[in-house]
Coordinates of C-alpha atoms and ligand atoms in Angstrom, one line a residue:
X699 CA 0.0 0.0 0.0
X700 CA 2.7 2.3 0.7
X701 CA 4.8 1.9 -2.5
X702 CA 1.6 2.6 -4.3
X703 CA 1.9 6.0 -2.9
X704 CA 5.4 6.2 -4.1
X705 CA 6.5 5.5 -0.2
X706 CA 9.4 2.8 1.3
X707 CA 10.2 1.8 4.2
X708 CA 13.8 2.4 5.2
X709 CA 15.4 0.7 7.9
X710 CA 17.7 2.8 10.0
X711 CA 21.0 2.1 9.9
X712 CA 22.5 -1.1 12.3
X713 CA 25.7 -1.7 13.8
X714 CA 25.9 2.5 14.3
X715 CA 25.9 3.4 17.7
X716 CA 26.8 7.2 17.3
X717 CA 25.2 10.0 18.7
X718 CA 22.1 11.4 16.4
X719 CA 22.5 14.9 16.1
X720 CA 19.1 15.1 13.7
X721 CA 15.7 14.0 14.0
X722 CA 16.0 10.9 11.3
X723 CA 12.4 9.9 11.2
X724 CA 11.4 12.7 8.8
X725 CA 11.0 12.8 4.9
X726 CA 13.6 12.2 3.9
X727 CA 15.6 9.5 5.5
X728 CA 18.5 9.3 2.9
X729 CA 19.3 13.2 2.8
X730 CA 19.5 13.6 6.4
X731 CA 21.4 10.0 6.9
X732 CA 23.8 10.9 3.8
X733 CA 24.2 14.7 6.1
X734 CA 24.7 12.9 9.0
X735 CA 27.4 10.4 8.3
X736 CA 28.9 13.0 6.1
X737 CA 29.4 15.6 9.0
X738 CA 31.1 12.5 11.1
X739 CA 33.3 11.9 8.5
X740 CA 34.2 15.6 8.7
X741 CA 34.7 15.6 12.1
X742 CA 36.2 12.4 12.6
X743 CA 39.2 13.1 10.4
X744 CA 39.8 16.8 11.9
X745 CA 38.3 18.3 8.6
X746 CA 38.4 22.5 9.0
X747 CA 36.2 24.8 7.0
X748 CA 32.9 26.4 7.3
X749 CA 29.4 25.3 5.9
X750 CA 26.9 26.5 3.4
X751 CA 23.7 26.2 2.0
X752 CA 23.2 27.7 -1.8
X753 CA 19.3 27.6 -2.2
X754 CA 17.6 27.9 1.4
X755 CA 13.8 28.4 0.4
X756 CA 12.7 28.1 4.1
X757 CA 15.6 26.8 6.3
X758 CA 14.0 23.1 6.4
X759 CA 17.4 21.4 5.1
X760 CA 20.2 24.4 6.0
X761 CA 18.5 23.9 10.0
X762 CA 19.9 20.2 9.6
X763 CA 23.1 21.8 8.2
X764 CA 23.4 24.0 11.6
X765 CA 22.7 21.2 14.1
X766 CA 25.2 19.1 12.5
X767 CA 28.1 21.6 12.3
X768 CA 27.1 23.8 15.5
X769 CA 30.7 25.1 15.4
X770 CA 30.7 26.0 11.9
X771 CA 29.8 29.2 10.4
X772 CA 26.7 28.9 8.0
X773 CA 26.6 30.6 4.9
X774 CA 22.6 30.7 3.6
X775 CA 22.6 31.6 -0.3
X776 CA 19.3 32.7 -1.7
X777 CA 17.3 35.4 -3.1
X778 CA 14.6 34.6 -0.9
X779 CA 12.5 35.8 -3.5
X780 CA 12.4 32.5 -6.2
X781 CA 14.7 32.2 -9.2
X782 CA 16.3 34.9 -11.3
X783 CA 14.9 35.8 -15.0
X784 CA 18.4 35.0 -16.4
X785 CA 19.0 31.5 -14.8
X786 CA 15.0 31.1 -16.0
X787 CA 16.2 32.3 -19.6
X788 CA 18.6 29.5 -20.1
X789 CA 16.3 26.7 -18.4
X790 CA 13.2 27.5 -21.0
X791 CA 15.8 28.0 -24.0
X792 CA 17.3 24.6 -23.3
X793 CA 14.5 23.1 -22.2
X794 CA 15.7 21.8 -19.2
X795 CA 12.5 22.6 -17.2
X796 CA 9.6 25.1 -16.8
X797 CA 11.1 27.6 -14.3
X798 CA 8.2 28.5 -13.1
X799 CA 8.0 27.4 -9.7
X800 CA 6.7 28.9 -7.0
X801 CA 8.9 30.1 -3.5
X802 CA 7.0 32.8 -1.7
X803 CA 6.0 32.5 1.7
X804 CA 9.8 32.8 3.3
X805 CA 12.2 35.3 4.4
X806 CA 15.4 35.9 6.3
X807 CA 13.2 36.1 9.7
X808 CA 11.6 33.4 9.0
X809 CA 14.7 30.8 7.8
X810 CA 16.8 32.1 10.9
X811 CA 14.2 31.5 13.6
X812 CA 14.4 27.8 12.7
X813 CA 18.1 27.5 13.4
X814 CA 19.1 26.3 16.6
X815 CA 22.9 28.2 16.5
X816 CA 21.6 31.3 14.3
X817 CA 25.1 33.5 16.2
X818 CA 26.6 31.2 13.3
X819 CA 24.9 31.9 10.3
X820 CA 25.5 34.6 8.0
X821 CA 22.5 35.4 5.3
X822 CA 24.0 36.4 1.9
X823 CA 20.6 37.4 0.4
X824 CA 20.3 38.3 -3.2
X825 CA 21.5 36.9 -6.7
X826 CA 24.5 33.7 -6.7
X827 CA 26.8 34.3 -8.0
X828 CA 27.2 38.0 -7.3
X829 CA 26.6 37.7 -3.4
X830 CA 29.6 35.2 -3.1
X831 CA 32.1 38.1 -4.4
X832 CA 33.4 39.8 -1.6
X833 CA 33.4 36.2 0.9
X834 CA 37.2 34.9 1.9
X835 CA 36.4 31.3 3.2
X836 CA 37.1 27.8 3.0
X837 CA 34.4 25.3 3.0
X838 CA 33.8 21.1 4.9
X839 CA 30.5 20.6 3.6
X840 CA 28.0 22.6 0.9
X841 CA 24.1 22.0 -0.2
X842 CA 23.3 23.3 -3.8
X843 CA 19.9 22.8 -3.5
X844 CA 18.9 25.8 -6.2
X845 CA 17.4 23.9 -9.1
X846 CA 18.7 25.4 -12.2
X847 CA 21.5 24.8 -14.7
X848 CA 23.0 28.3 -14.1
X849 CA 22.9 28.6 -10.3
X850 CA 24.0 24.7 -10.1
X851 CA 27.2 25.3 -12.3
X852 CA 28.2 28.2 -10.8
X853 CA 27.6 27.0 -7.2
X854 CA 30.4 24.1 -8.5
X855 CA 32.6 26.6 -9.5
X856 CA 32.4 28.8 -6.8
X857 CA 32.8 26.2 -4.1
X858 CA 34.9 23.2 -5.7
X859 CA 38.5 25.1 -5.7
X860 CA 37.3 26.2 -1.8
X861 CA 36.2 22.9 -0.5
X862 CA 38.8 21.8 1.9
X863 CA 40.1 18.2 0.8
X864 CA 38.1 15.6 3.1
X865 CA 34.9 17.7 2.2
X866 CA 31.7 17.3 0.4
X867 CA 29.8 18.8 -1.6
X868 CA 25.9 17.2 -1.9
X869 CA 23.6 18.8 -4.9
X870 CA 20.2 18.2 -5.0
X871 CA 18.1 17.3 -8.2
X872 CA 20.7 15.0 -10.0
X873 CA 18.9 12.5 -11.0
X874 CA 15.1 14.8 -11.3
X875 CA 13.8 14.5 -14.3
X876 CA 11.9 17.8 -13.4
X877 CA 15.4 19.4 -13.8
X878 CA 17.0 18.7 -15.9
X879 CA 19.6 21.3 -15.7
X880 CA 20.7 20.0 -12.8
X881 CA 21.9 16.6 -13.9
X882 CA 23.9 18.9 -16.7
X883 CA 25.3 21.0 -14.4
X884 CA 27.1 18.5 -12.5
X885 CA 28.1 16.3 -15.6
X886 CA 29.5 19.3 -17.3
X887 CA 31.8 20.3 -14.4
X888 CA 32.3 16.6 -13.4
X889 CA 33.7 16.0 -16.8
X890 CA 35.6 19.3 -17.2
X891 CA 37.7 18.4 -13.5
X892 CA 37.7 15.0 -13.9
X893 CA 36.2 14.3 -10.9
X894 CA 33.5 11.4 -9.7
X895 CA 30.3 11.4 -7.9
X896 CA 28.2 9.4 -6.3
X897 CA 24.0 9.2 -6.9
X898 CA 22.0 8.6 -3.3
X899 CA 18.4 7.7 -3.3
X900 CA 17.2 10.5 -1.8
X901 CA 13.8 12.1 -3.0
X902 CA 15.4 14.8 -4.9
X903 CA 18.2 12.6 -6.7
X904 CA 21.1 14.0 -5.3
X905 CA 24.6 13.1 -6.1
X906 CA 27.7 13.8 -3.6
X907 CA 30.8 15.0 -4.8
X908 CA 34.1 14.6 -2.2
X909 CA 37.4 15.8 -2.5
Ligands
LIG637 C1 14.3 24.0 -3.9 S1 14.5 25.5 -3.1 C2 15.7 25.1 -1.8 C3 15.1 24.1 -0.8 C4 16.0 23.9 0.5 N1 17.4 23.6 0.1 C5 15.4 22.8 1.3 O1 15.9 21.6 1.2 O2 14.5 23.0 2.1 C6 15.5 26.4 -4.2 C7 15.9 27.8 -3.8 O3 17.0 28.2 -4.6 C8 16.9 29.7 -4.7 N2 17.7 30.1 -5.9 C9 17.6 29.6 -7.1 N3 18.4 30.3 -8.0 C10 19.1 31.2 -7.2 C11 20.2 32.1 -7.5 N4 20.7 32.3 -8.7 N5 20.6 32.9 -6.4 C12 20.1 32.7 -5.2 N6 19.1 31.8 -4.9 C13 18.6 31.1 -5.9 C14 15.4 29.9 -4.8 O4 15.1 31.3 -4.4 C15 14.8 28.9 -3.8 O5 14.5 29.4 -2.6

């Protein structure tokens, strides 16, 4: 009945005694477990480097991000006001999706009241590329969650060359046929550094890139 509804069952993971810093018995299982073990990794082998989140919407994912790395300062990337007309431009004119969806009802107030460490998080509100300009950092862990072909690519080449090595980087919407630009984004710079990836069965089809 459940996998009617497009619903599995997951078991949790055995043999893993560690403390849970996140709630895993919420939608979606993989993407918090994949965040999880991912920040362990990080901190097991002494990785340095602050955290981000490019594509926030409402905090529901980059308040995961924060109670995993409560030491880390988080970087939230969004326009909080939907997608841009130019990434839009080059989704319709290569037809990799409609663009058109919607991402009202959020805002800085609201994304930040979520986050259990907000002394740590820094809100670079307005247009990626262009609000990354003036930031000095190295990186552990990054979420490009934005969508789009043109804010997916960029967010790779922005945050690749500052990932620290031991990092990861996870982007959403891989493997979504929905957006497509997505799975060309990361296959276009994949190819271009000559770097691998690996798919996770998460609801959005994300892939993780480490370094
Ligand atoms: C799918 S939502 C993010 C969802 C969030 N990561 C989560 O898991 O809850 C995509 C977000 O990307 C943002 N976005 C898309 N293109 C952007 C760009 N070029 N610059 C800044 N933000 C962008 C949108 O405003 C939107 O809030």
């Amino acid at each position: 009945m459940l996998a009617k509804r497009g619903l599995h069952l997951v078991k949790s993971l055995i043999y893993l005694n560690r403390d849970k810093r996140i709630d895993l018995s919420r939608l979606d299982y993989n993407r918090l477990a994949c965040l999880e073990m991912c920040g362990y990794e990080i901190y097991a082998n002494k990785i340095e480097g602050n955290v981000a989140e490019l594509g926030v919407f409402r905090g529901d994912f980059a308040k995961d991000i924060n109670t995993v790395f409560p030491d880390r300062k988080l970087y939230l990337f969004d326009t909080f006001e939907g997608f841009d007309n130019r990434d839009v431009g080059t989704e319709v004119g290569k037809g990799f999706s409609t663009g058109d969806q919607d991402f009202s009802g959020t805002s800085v107030d609201l994304v930040l009241g979520k986050m259990p460490h907000k002394n740590n998080c820094i809100v670079c509100q307005g247009y990626f590329p262009a609000t990354a300009k003036d930031i000095e950092d190295k990186f552990a862990f990054v979420s490009i969650d934005t969508d789009l072909y043109e804010p997916i690519l960029a967010g790779l080449q922005y945050f690749y060359p500052r990932l620290n090595k031991g990092g990861y980087i996870f982007v959403h919407d891989y493997n979504n046929e929905g957006y497509k630009g997505a799975r060309q984004a990361v296959l276009e710079f994949c190819k271009q550094q000559q770097i691998p990836f690996v798919p996770i069965p998460d609801l959005g089809g994300s892939v993780i890139i480490g370094k």
